[in-house]
Coordinates of C-alpha atoms in Angstrom, one line a residue:
X175 CA -9.7 -73.9 35.5
X176 CA -9.9 -72.8 31.9
X177 CA -7.2 -70.4 30.5
X178 CA -8.5 -67.0 29.5
X179 CA -7.1 -65.4 26.3
X180 CA -6.7 -61.6 25.9
X181 CA -8.0 -60.7 22.5
X182 CA -7.0 -57.6 20.4
X183 CA -10.4 -56.0 21.1
X184 CA -10.1 -56.4 24.9
X185 CA -6.7 -54.7 24.8
X186 CA -7.4 -52.0 22.2
X187 CA -10.8 -50.6 23.1
X188 CA -10.2 -50.0 26.8
X189 CA -6.8 -48.3 26.0
X190 CA -8.4 -46.2 23.2
X191 CA -11.2 -45.1 25.4
X192 CA -8.8 -44.1 28.2
X193 CA -6.6 -42.1 25.8
X194 CA -9.7 -40.4 24.2
X195 CA -11.1 -39.4 27.6
X196 CA -7.8 -38.1 28.8
X197 CA -7.3 -36.1 25.6
X198 CA -10.9 -34.7 25.8
X199 CA -10.3 -33.6 29.4
X200 CA -7.0 -32.0 28.4
X201 CA -8.6 -30.0 25.6
X202 CA -11.4 -28.8 27.9
X203 CA -8.7 -27.8 30.5
X204 CA -6.7 -26.0 27.8
X205 CA -9.6 -23.9 26.5
X206 CA -10.7 -23.1 30.1
X207 CA -7.2 -21.7 30.8
X208 CA -7.1 -19.9 27.5
X209 CA -10.5 -18.4 28.1
X210 CA -9.3 -17.3 31.5
X211 CA -6.2 -15.6 30.0
X212 CA -8.3 -13.8 27.4
X213 CA -10.9 -12.9 30.0
X214 CA -8.3 -11.6 32.4
X215 CA -7.6 -8.7 30.1
X216 CA -10.7 -7.0 31.5
X217 CA -9.5 -7.4 35.1
X218 CA -6.3 -5.5 34.9
X219 CA -6.0 -1.7 34.6
X220 CA -8.4 0.7 32.8
X221 CA -10.6 0.0 29.8
X222 CA -8.6 -0.3 26.5
X223 CA -9.6 3.2 25.4
X224 CA -9.3 4.9 28.8
X225 CA -6.0 6.8 29.1
X226 CA -4.5 8.8 32.0
X227 CA -4.2 12.5 31.7
X228 CA -1.1 14.0 30.1
X229 CA -0.5 10.9 28.0
X230 CA 1.8 11.0 24.9
X231 CA 0.9 8.7 22.0
X232 CA 4.0 6.8 20.7
X233 CA 3.6 6.6 16.9
X234 CA 6.2 4.3 15.4
X235 CA 6.0 4.2 11.6
X236 CA 7.8 1.1 10.3
X237 CA 7.1 -1.9 8.0
X238 CA 4.7 -1.7 5.1
X239 CA 1.9 0.9 5.1
X240 CA -0.9 0.0 2.7
X241 CA -4.6 0.9 2.5
X242 CA -5.8 -2.5 3.8
X243 CA -4.3 -3.5 7.2
X244 CA -3.6 -7.1 8.2
X245 CA -2.1 -8.9 11.1
X246 CA -1.3 -12.6 11.7
X247 CA 0.9 -14.7 14.0
X248 CA 4.1 -15.8 12.4
X249 CA 5.1 -19.2 13.9
X250 CA 8.6 -19.1 12.5
X251 CA 9.5 -15.8 14.4
X252 CA 6.9 -16.2 17.1
X253 CA 5.7 -12.7 16.7
X254 CA 2.8 -10.8 15.1
X255 CA 3.4 -9.7 11.5
X256 CA 1.5 -6.5 10.8
X257 CA 0.7 -4.5 7.7
X258 CA -0.3 -1.0 8.8
X259 CA -3.5 0.3 7.3
X260 CA -3.6 4.0 6.3
X261 CA -7.3 4.4 7.2
X262 CA -6.7 3.2 10.8
X263 CA -3.6 5.5 11.1
X264 CA -5.5 8.6 9.9
X265 CA -8.5 7.8 12.1
X266 CA -6.2 7.4 15.1
X267 CA -4.5 10.8 14.6
X268 CA -8.0 12.4 14.1
X269 CA -9.3 10.8 17.3
X270 CA -6.2 11.9 19.2
X271 CA -6.8 15.5 18.2
X272 CA -10.1 15.4 20.2
X273 CA -8.9 13.3 23.2
X274 CA -8.3 15.6 26.1
X275 CA -6.0 13.1 27.8
X276 CA -3.5 13.1 24.9
X277 CA -1.1 16.0 25.0
X278 CA 1.0 15.1 22.0
X279 CA 2.6 12.6 19.6
X280 CA 6.0 11.1 19.9
X281 CA 6.9 10.2 16.3
X282 CA 9.6 7.7 15.3
X283 CA 9.8 7.0 11.6
X284 CA 11.8 3.8 11.0
X285 CA 12.0 3.8 7.2
X286 CA 8.6 2.5 6.5
X287 CA 7.7 1.1 3.1
X288 CA 5.2 3.8 2.1
X289 CA 4.2 5.4 -1.2
X290 CA 4.7 9.1 -1.8
X291 CA 1.0 10.0 -1.8
X292 CA 0.4 8.0 1.4
X293 CA 3.4 9.7 3.0
X294 CA 1.9 13.0 2.0
X295 CA -1.4 12.0 3.6
X296 CA 0.2 11.1 6.9
X297 CA 2.1 14.3 6.8
X298 CA -1.1 16.3 6.2
X299 CA -2.7 14.5 9.2
X300 CA 0.2 15.5 11.4
X301 CA -0.2 19.1 10.4
X302 CA -3.9 19.0 11.2
X303 CA -3.0 17.5 14.6
X304 CA -0.6 20.4 15.2
X305 CA -3.2 22.9 14.4
X306 CA -5.3 21.6 17.2
X307 CA -2.7 23.0 19.6
X308 CA -1.0 19.7 20.4
X309 CA 2.6 18.9 19.8
X310 CA 4.4 16.4 17.5
X311 CA 7.9 15.5 18.5
X312 CA 9.8 13.5 15.9
X313 CA 13.0 11.6 16.6
X314 CA 15.3 10.5 13.8
X315 CA 17.8 7.6 14.5
X316 CA 18.9 4.2 13.3
X317 CA 21.1 3.0 10.5
X318 CA 19.6 5.3 7.9
X319 CA 17.2 8.3 7.9
X320 CA 15.7 8.0 4.5
X321 CA 14.2 10.8 2.4
X322 CA 10.7 9.4 2.9
X323 CA 11.2 9.2 6.7
X324 CA 12.4 12.8 6.9
X325 CA 9.5 13.9 4.6
X326 CA 7.0 12.7 7.2
X327 CA 9.0 13.8 10.2
X328 CA 9.4 17.3 8.8
X329 CA 5.7 17.9 9.6
X330 CA 6.5 17.7 13.4
X331 CA 6.6 20.6 15.8
X332 CA 10.1 19.6 16.7
X333 CA 12.5 17.4 14.9
X334 CA 15.2 15.8 17.1
X335 CA 17.9 13.4 16.0
X336 CA 20.7 11.1 16.9
X337 CA 23.8 12.9 15.6
X338 CA 25.7 9.9 14.1
X339 CA 22.8 8.4 12.1
X340 CA 23.3 8.6 8.3
X341 CA 20.9 11.0 6.6
X342 CA 19.8 10.6 3.0
X343 CA 19.2 13.7 0.9
X344 CA 20.2 12.8 -2.6
X345 CA 17.1 13.5 -4.8
X346 CA 14.9 10.9 -6.6
X347 CA 16.2 8.2 -8.8
X348 CA 14.6 5.7 -11.3
X349 CA 16.3 2.7 -12.7
X350 CA 15.1 0.1 -15.1
X351 CA 16.3 -3.5 -15.8
X352 CA 16.4 -4.6 -19.4
X353 CA 16.3 -8.2 -20.4
X354 CA 16.7 -8.1 -24.2
X355 CA 20.4 -9.2 -24.2
X356 CA 19.6 -12.1 -21.8
X357 CA 16.6 -13.2 -24.0
X358 CA 18.8 -13.0 -27.1
X359 CA 21.4 -15.2 -25.4
X360 CA 18.7 -17.7 -24.6
X361 CA 17.2 -17.5 -28.0
X362 CA 13.8 -16.5 -26.6
X363 CA 11.8 -14.2 -28.8
X364 CA 9.1 -11.7 -27.7
X365 CA 6.3 -10.3 -29.8
X366 CA 5.1 -6.9 -28.5
X367 CA 1.7 -5.4 -29.3
X368 CA 0.9 -1.9 -28.1
X369 CA -2.0 0.4 -28.8
X370 CA -1.5 2.8 -31.8
X371 CA 0.8 5.7 -30.8
X372 CA 1.3 4.2 -27.3
X373 CA 5.0 5.3 -27.3
X374 CA 4.9 6.2 -23.6
X375 CA 3.6 2.7 -22.7
X376 CA 7.1 1.5 -21.7
X377 CA 6.2 -1.4 -19.5
X378 CA 7.3 -3.8 -22.2
X379 CA 10.5 -2.0 -23.3
X380 CA 12.8 -4.1 -21.0
X381 CA 12.0 -7.1 -23.3
X382 CA 12.9 -5.6 -26.6
X383 CA 15.3 -2.7 -25.8
X384 CA 18.6 -2.4 -24.0
X385 CA 17.9 1.2 -22.7
X386 CA 15.1 3.7 -22.3
X387 CA 13.4 5.1 -25.3
X388 CA 13.3 8.9 -25.6
X389 CA 9.6 8.9 -24.7
X390 CA 10.2 6.7 -21.6
X391 CA 13.1 8.9 -20.5
X392 CA 11.1 12.1 -21.0
X393 CA 8.1 11.0 -19.0
X394 CA 10.2 9.5 -16.2
X395 CA 12.2 12.8 -15.9
X396 CA 9.1 14.9 -15.9
X397 CA 7.5 12.6 -13.3
X398 CA 10.5 12.6 -10.9
X399 CA 10.9 16.4 -11.3
X400 CA 7.3 16.9 -10.4
X401 CA 7.5 14.6 -7.3
X402 CA 10.8 16.2 -6.2
X403 CA 9.4 19.7 -6.6
X404 CA 6.5 18.8 -4.3
X405 CA 8.8 17.1 -1.8
X406 CA 11.1 20.2 -1.6
X407 CA 8.2 22.6 -1.4
X408 CA 6.6 20.7 1.5
X409 CA 9.8 20.5 3.5
X410 CA 10.7 24.2 2.8
X411 CA 7.2 25.2 4.0
X412 CA 7.3 23.5 7.4
X413 CA 11.0 24.0 8.1
X414 CA 11.0 27.7 7.0
X415 CA 13.8 27.4 4.5
X416 CA 13.9 28.2 0.8
X417 CA 13.8 25.4 -1.9
X418 CA 16.9 26.8 -3.6
X419 CA 18.9 26.1 -0.5
X420 CA 17.5 22.6 -0.3
X421 CA 18.4 21.9 -3.9
X422 CA 21.9 23.3 -3.3
X423 CA 22.5 21.1 -0.3
X424 CA 21.3 18.1 -2.3
X425 CA 23.4 18.8 -5.4
X426 CA 26.5 19.3 -3.2
X427 CA 25.9 16.2 -1.1
X428 CA 26.2 18.5 1.9
X429 CA 24.1 16.5 4.3
X430 CA 25.2 13.0 5.1
X431 CA 24.5 12.6 8.8
X432 CA 21.8 13.8 11.2
X433 CA 24.4 16.2 12.6
X434 CA 24.7 17.8 9.2
X435 CA 20.9 18.1 8.9
X436 CA 21.0 20.0 12.3
X437 CA 23.7 22.3 11.0
X438 CA 21.5 23.3 8.0
X439 CA 18.3 23.7 10.0
X440 CA 16.5 20.5 9.0
X441 CA 16.8 19.1 12.5
X442 CA 16.2 21.2 15.7
X443 CA 18.3 19.5 18.3
X444 CA 20.7 16.5 18.6
X445 CA 19.7 14.2 21.4
X446 CA 20.1 10.7 22.7
X447 CA 16.9 8.8 23.1
X448 CA 16.8 9.0 26.9
X449 CA 17.1 12.8 26.5
X450 CA 14.2 12.8 24.1
X451 CA 12.0 11.0 26.7
X452 CA 13.1 13.5 29.4
X453 CA 12.2 16.3 27.0
X454 CA 8.7 14.9 26.5
X455 CA 8.2 14.7 30.2
X456 CA 8.9 18.4 30.5
X457 CA 6.5 19.2 27.6
X458 CA 3.6 17.5 29.4
X459 CA 4.5 19.0 32.8
X460 CA 5.7 15.9 34.6
X461 CA 8.3 16.1 37.3
X462 CA 11.5 14.0 37.3
X463 CA 9.9 11.3 39.6
X464 CA 6.8 10.7 37.6
X465 CA 7.2 8.2 34.7
X466 CA 6.3 9.3 31.2
X467 CA 3.0 8.1 30.1
X468 CA 3.6 6.7 26.6
X469 CA 0.8 4.8 25.0
X470 CA 1.2 2.7 21.8
X471 CA -0.4 4.5 18.9
X472 CA -1.1 1.4 16.8
X473 CA -3.2 -0.2 19.5
X474 CA -5.0 3.1 20.3
X475 CA -5.9 3.6 16.6
X476 CA -6.9 0.0 16.1
X477 CA -9.2 0.0 19.1
X478 CA -10.9 3.2 18.0
X479 CA -11.2 2.0 14.4
X480 CA -12.9 -1.2 15.4
X481 CA -15.3 0.5 17.8
X482 CA -16.1 3.2 15.3
X483 CA -16.9 0.7 12.6
X484 CA -19.1 -1.3 14.8
X485 CA -21.3 1.8 15.6
X486 CA -21.2 3.2 12.0
X487 CA -22.6 0.0 10.5
X488 CA -25.8 0.3 12.5
X489 CA -26.9 3.6 10.9
X490 CA -26.7 5.5 7.6
X491 CA -23.1 5.8 6.4
X492 CA -20.6 6.6 3.7
X493 CA -19.1 3.3 2.3
X494 CA -15.4 3.3 1.5
X495 CA -14.3 0.5 -0.8
X496 CA -10.6 -0.2 -0.5
X497 CA -9.4 -1.4 -3.9
X498 CA -5.7 -2.2 -3.8
X499 CA -3.3 -4.2 -5.9
X500 CA -3.1 -5.4 -9.5
X501 CA -6.4 -5.5 -11.5
X502 CA -7.2 -9.2 -12.1
X503 CA -10.1 -11.5 -12.6
X504 CA -9.4 -13.5 -9.4
X505 CA -7.5 -13.1 -6.2
X506 CA -7.5 -11.2 -2.9
X507 CA -6.5 -7.8 -4.3
X508 CA -8.3 -5.7 -6.9
X509 CA -10.1 -8.6 -8.5
X510 CA -13.5 -8.8 -10.2
X511 CA -14.6 -11.6 -7.9
X512 CA -13.9 -9.4 -4.9
X513 CA -14.5 -5.8 -5.9
X514 CA -17.6 -6.3 -8.0
X515 CA -19.2 -8.1 -5.1
X516 CA -18.5 -5.1 -2.8
X517 CA -19.8 -2.6 -5.3
X518 CA -23.0 -4.6 -5.7
X519 CA -23.4 -4.8 -1.9
X520 CA -23.1 -1.1 -1.3
X521 CA -25.2 -0.3 -4.3
X522 CA -28.2 -2.2 -2.9
X523 CA -27.8 -1.1 0.7
X524 CA -30.3 1.6 1.7
X525 CA -28.0 2.7 4.6
X526 CA -25.2 3.6 2.2
X527 CA -25.7 7.3 1.3
X528 CA -22.5 7.8 -0.8
X529 CA -19.5 5.7 -1.9
X530 CA -15.8 6.6 -1.8
X531 CA -13.9 4.2 -4.1
X532 CA -10.3 4.2 -2.9
X533 CA -8.0 3.0 -5.7
X534 CA -4.4 2.1 -5.2
X535 CA -3.4 0.1 -8.3
X536 CA -0.9 0.2 -11.2
X537 CA -3.6 -1.5 -13.4
X538 CA -3.5 -5.0 -14.9
X539 CA -5.9 -7.1 -16.9
X540 CA -7.9 -5.2 -19.6
X541 CA -10.8 -7.7 -19.3
X542 CA -11.0 -7.3 -15.5
X543 CA -10.8 -3.5 -15.8
X544 CA -13.8 -3.5 -18.1
X545 CA -15.8 -5.8 -15.7
X546 CA -15.0 -3.6 -12.7
X547 CA -15.7 -0.4 -14.7
X548 CA -19.2 -1.7 -15.4
X549 CA -20.0 -2.2 -11.7
X550 CA -18.5 1.2 -10.8
X551 CA -20.7 2.8 -13.5
X552 CA -23.8 1.0 -12.2
X553 CA -23.0 2.1 -8.7
X554 CA -22.4 5.7 -9.8
X555 CA -25.8 5.8 -11.4
X556 CA -27.5 4.8 -8.1
X557 CA -25.2 6.5 -5.4
X558 CA -22.9 9.5 -5.4
X559 CA -19.5 7.9 -6.1
X560 CA -16.2 9.7 -5.4
X561 CA -12.8 8.3 -6.2
X562 CA -9.9 8.7 -3.9
X563 CA -6.5 7.9 -5.6
X564 CA -3.8 6.4 -3.4
X565 CA -0.1 6.2 -4.3
X566 CA -0.9 4.9 -7.8
X567 CA -4.2 4.8 -9.8
X568 CA -2.8 4.3 -13.4
X569 CA -3.8 2.5 -16.6
X570 CA -6.5 -0.1 -15.5
X571 CA -6.5 1.7 -12.1
X572 CA -7.5 4.9 -13.9
X573 CA -9.9 3.1 -16.3
X574 CA -12.1 2.0 -13.3
X575 CA -12.1 5.5 -11.9
X576 CA -13.7 7.2 -14.9
X577 CA -17.4 6.9 -13.9
X578 CA -16.9 8.9 -10.7
X579 CA -18.7 12.1 -10.0
X580 CA -15.5 13.6 -8.6
X581 CA -11.9 12.3 -8.4
X582 CA -9.4 13.3 -5.7
X583 CA -5.7 12.6 -5.8
X584 CA -2.6 13.9 -4.0
X585 CA -0.1 16.0 -5.9
X586 CA 2.3 13.1 -5.4
X587 CA -0.1 10.4 -6.6
X588 CA 0.7 8.7 -10.0
X589 CA -2.1 8.4 -12.5
X590 CA -3.0 8.4 -16.2
X591 CA -1.2 5.8 -18.3
X592 CA -4.1 5.6 -20.8
X593 CA -3.0 2.8 -23.0
X594 CA -2.9 -1.0 -23.7
X595 CA -0.3 -3.6 -24.5
X596 CA 0.2 -7.3 -24.9
X597 CA 3.4 -9.4 -24.8
X598 CA 3.7 -12.9 -26.3
X599 CA 7.0 -14.8 -25.9
X600 CA 8.0 -17.7 -28.2
X601 CA 10.5 -20.3 -27.1
X602 CA 11.0 -22.7 -30.0
X603 CA 14.6 -21.8 -30.8
X604 CA 15.4 -21.8 -27.1
X605 CA 14.1 -25.3 -26.7
X606 CA 16.0 -26.5 -29.8
X607 CA 19.4 -24.7 -29.3
X608 CA 19.7 -24.8 -25.5
X609 CA 17.8 -28.0 -24.4
X610 CA 17.9 -30.1 -27.6
X611 CA 14.1 -30.3 -27.8
X612 CA 12.4 -30.0 -31.2
X613 CA 8.7 -29.8 -32.0
X614 CA 6.5 -30.9 -34.8
X615 CA 2.8 -30.3 -35.4
X616 CA -0.3 -31.2 -37.3
X617 CA -3.3 -28.9 -37.8
X618 CA -6.6 -28.7 -39.5
X619 CA -6.7 -25.0 -40.2
X620 CA -4.3 -22.2 -41.3
X621 CA -4.1 -20.6 -37.9
X622 CA -4.6 -23.6 -35.6
X623 CA -1.0 -23.5 -34.5
X624 CA -0.9 -20.3 -32.4
X625 CA 1.8 -21.6 -30.1
X626 CA 4.6 -20.3 -27.8
X627 CA 7.0 -22.4 -29.9
X628 CA 7.1 -20.0 -32.8
X629 CA 6.4 -16.3 -33.6
X630 CA 3.0 -15.1 -34.8
X631 CA 2.4 -14.9 -38.5
X632 CA 1.7 -11.5 -40.0
X633 CA -2.0 -12.2 -40.2
X634 CA -2.1 -13.3 -36.5
X635 CA -0.1 -10.3 -35.4
X636 CA -2.5 -8.0 -37.4
X637 CA -5.5 -9.6 -35.7
X638 CA -4.1 -9.0 -32.2
X639 CA -3.0 -5.5 -33.1
X640 CA -6.6 -4.7 -34.2
X641 CA -7.9 -6.0 -30.9
X642 CA -5.4 -3.9 -28.9
X643 CA -6.3 -0.8 -30.9
X644 CA -10.0 -1.4 -30.3
X645 CA -9.5 -1.7 -26.5
X646 CA -7.3 1.5 -26.6
X647 CA -10.1 3.4 -28.5
X648 CA -12.6 2.2 -25.9
X649 CA -10.3 3.3 -23.1
X650 CA -10.1 6.8 -24.5
X651 CA -13.9 6.9 -25.0
X652 CA -14.3 5.9 -21.3
X653 CA -12.1 8.8 -20.3
X654 CA -13.8 11.3 -22.7
X655 CA -17.3 10.4 -21.5
X656 CA -16.5 10.1 -17.8
X657 CA -14.3 13.2 -17.5
X658 CA -16.3 15.3 -20.1
X659 CA -13.2 15.9 -22.2
X660 CA -13.0 16.2 -25.9
X661 CA -11.7 13.1 -27.8
X662 CA -8.9 15.3 -29.3
X663 CA -7.8 16.4 -25.8
X664 CA -7.8 12.8 -24.5
X665 CA -5.7 11.7 -27.5
X666 CA -3.1 14.3 -26.5
X667 CA -2.8 13.3 -22.9
X668 CA -3.1 9.5 -23.5
X669 CA -0.5 7.5 -25.4
X670 CA 0.3 5.5 -22.2
X671 CA 1.8 8.5 -20.5
X672 CA 1.9 8.7 -16.7
X673 CA 1.2 11.9 -14.7
X674 CA 1.6 13.1 -11.2
X675 CA -1.5 14.3 -9.4
X676 CA -0.1 17.8 -9.6
X677 CA -0.1 17.7 -13.4
X678 CA -3.2 15.5 -13.7
X679 CA -5.4 18.3 -12.3
X680 CA -4.1 20.7 -14.9
X681 CA -5.1 18.4 -17.8
X682 CA -8.5 17.3 -16.4
X683 CA -7.7 13.8 -15.3
X684 CA -8.7 14.6 -11.7
X685 CA -10.8 17.2 -10.1
X686 CA -9.3 18.0 -6.7
X687 CA -6.0 17.6 -4.8
X688 CA -6.4 15.7 -1.6
X689 CA -6.2 12.3 -0.1
X690 CA -8.7 10.0 1.5
X691 CA -9.5 12.6 4.2
X692 CA -10.5 15.2 1.7
X693 CA -12.6 12.7 -0.3
X694 CA -14.4 11.7 2.8
X695 CA -15.1 15.3 3.8
X696 CA -16.6 16.0 0.4
X697 CA -18.7 12.8 0.5
X698 CA -19.9 13.5 4.1
X699 CA -20.9 17.1 3.1
X700 CA -22.6 16.0 -0.1
X701 CA -24.6 13.2 1.6
X702 CA -25.1 15.0 4.9
X703 CA -23.9 11.9 6.7
X704 CA -20.9 11.7 9.0
X705 CA -20.6 7.9 9.7
X706 CA -18.0 6.0 7.6
X707 CA -17.8 2.2 7.0
X708 CA -14.8 0.6 5.3
X709 CA -15.3 -2.4 2.9
X710 CA -14.3 -5.1 3.2
X711 CA -15.6 -4.9 6.7
X712 CA -13.1 -5.6 9.5
X713 CA -14.1 -7.5 12.6
X714 CA -12.4 -7.6 15.9
X715 CA -11.3 -11.2 16.4
X716 CA -11.4 -12.8 19.8
X717 CA -7.8 -14.0 19.3
X718 CA -6.5 -10.5 18.6
X719 CA -5.9 -9.6 22.2
X720 CA -3.9 -12.8 22.7
X721 CA -1.8 -11.9 19.7
X722 CA -1.2 -8.4 21.1
X723 CA -0.2 -9.8 24.4
X724 CA 2.4 -12.1 22.7
X725 CA 3.6 -9.2 20.7
X726 CA 4.1 -7.0 23.8
X727 CA 5.8 -9.8 25.6
X728 CA 8.4 -10.2 23.0
X729 CA 8.8 -6.6 21.9
X730 CA 11.9 -6.0 24.0
X731 CA 13.2 -9.5 24.0
X732 CA 15.4 -11.4 21.5
X733 CA 13.2 -13.0 18.9
X734 CA 13.7 -16.0 16.8
X735 CA 14.1 -14.6 13.4
X736 CA 13.1 -16.5 10.2
X737 CA 15.4 -16.4 7.3
X738 CA 14.6 -13.3 5.3
X739 CA 15.3 -12.6 1.7
X740 CA 17.2 -9.3 1.1
X741 CA 14.7 -6.6 0.1
X742 CA 16.5 -5.9 -3.2
X743 CA 16.6 -9.5 -4.2
X744 CA 12.9 -9.9 -3.2
X745 CA 11.9 -6.9 -5.3
X746 CA 13.4 -8.3 -8.5
X747 CA 12.0 -11.7 -7.8
X748 CA 8.5 -10.2 -7.4
X749 CA 8.8 -8.2 -10.6
X750 CA 9.7 -11.4 -12.6
X751 CA 7.1 -13.5 -10.9
X752 CA 4.4 -11.0 -11.8
X753 CA 5.0 -11.8 -15.4
X754 CA 3.1 -15.0 -14.8
X755 CA 0.0 -13.0 -14.1
X756 CA 0.2 -11.0 -17.4
X757 CA -2.5 -13.1 -19.0
X758 CA -4.4 -11.5 -21.9
X759 CA -4.1 -7.8 -22.9
X760 CA -2.9 -5.4 -20.2
X761 CA -3.8 -1.9 -19.0
X762 CA -0.7 -1.5 -16.8
X763 CA 1.5 1.3 -15.7
X764 CA 4.6 1.6 -18.0
X765 CA 7.0 1.3 -15.1
X766 CA 7.3 -0.5 -11.8
X767 CA 6.7 1.9 -8.9
X768 CA 9.1 1.8 -6.0
X769 CA 9.0 3.6 -2.7
X770 CA 11.4 6.5 -2.1

């Protein structure tokens, strides 16, 4: 009997085939189970948009609130990270006004990262909700009730609070970091080029000064004073107090806790949270034995937003292009590759009857600003185009707004900053003195050695200055032609100076006060069209419900937290890292804008 040998092939291929089949069966089983889990959502309870009568929507404002919403699963913390979208929030409040099953809103403001104009827009939406006859009950608690949180909460029918929570009422504050001494210590030089008479264009001051210039200090003081005046007026109006009292309490540092705020009439009653919930039950007429019907506002708003968008796309509509972030040639924000494509798309769409161009940007690249301006101009020639300014629409953000038929901005929006600058560092001395690195060069022409290793020659500097002045002149011309203002008037209000929306209307930079809601109303009336579609279009993803289920499951459980960088440290890191994006000449706001 001959001996049989087991070859590698005889051992490997049967084993490989068995593992492959087992893996394939496992994957099929996994997706069948997953499909069953997702499909089971339809088998439990009412439809997502169907609510019981006497429901209270629970609106919790926390995290970052931007124009463009986003959500994704974070595997490090095993939870859903969300960026709240202002359009969805506004639509949710508007829808709730007309929903007969909803009796009111329970508002908890957890120190969201939100701009002043966006906070004003949310506040205005809450006031409209109140006018419909429904209530808004706000509850203030936590480690700190910030000025921004109270500004939004003060629009409520009732403001309740946890007595011991710290309460901030200190006024507005602006602080700048200056790097000149550090650069001198490192032997790093910086060549600054600004448009002629751009003395208010102070974005580059931290690199060649050790303190604010008189122009920078003046414009910052005027800006903060205007914002604070609007802040106090709004609170005084809804809380039925006078602004002089509010100023006095602020100057004397009279209010440090929620209990103090109640003493001075800024809060109606002091309650623990369980007492607030019992109070809500009474307001909707439920007895002690019936549970309070609280429904998550974010899911309610998101569901209605998706469904509304799906219907609106199938008929004539107003197109809203959300343009948010630094103006750049590439990227996911306000970039030419992205925004120009959207403008071309709506311009050529026969179903688009008007365009609302929503701008939330401090500016950026002068080159990208001109490219986007051209597409906006072409679109405005074909469709009625209205600009809605968000928290910031300044410098390059204002440049791209100039072709609009009408510009809306909130009194607390920040705009203007008509100016240009460039910043060129040189590091040759740093390399030599600090690192022991020297350089040498060979060139064929007189100016072939434009390098970061040495300063510009007078001729090279003059050439760049000429280019900057030409772009600045073009900027002023765009404003003059687009806004129908005389060149002399534009010269007066330019010079890189920023303005609040309240002041911008007085000098002709905007047409009307109002946010996205007001701009949409105007567009709908002008185009005789009610449907609205937001661009970039958002689709409901099949996996969203699973993410929501995971989020709900872990909402009240201890979560595995990823290591987080402190907010202050992260802010300064972001400011420094943005310098890498300052390529070419810039149309950028002269200060970094932080949330109050």
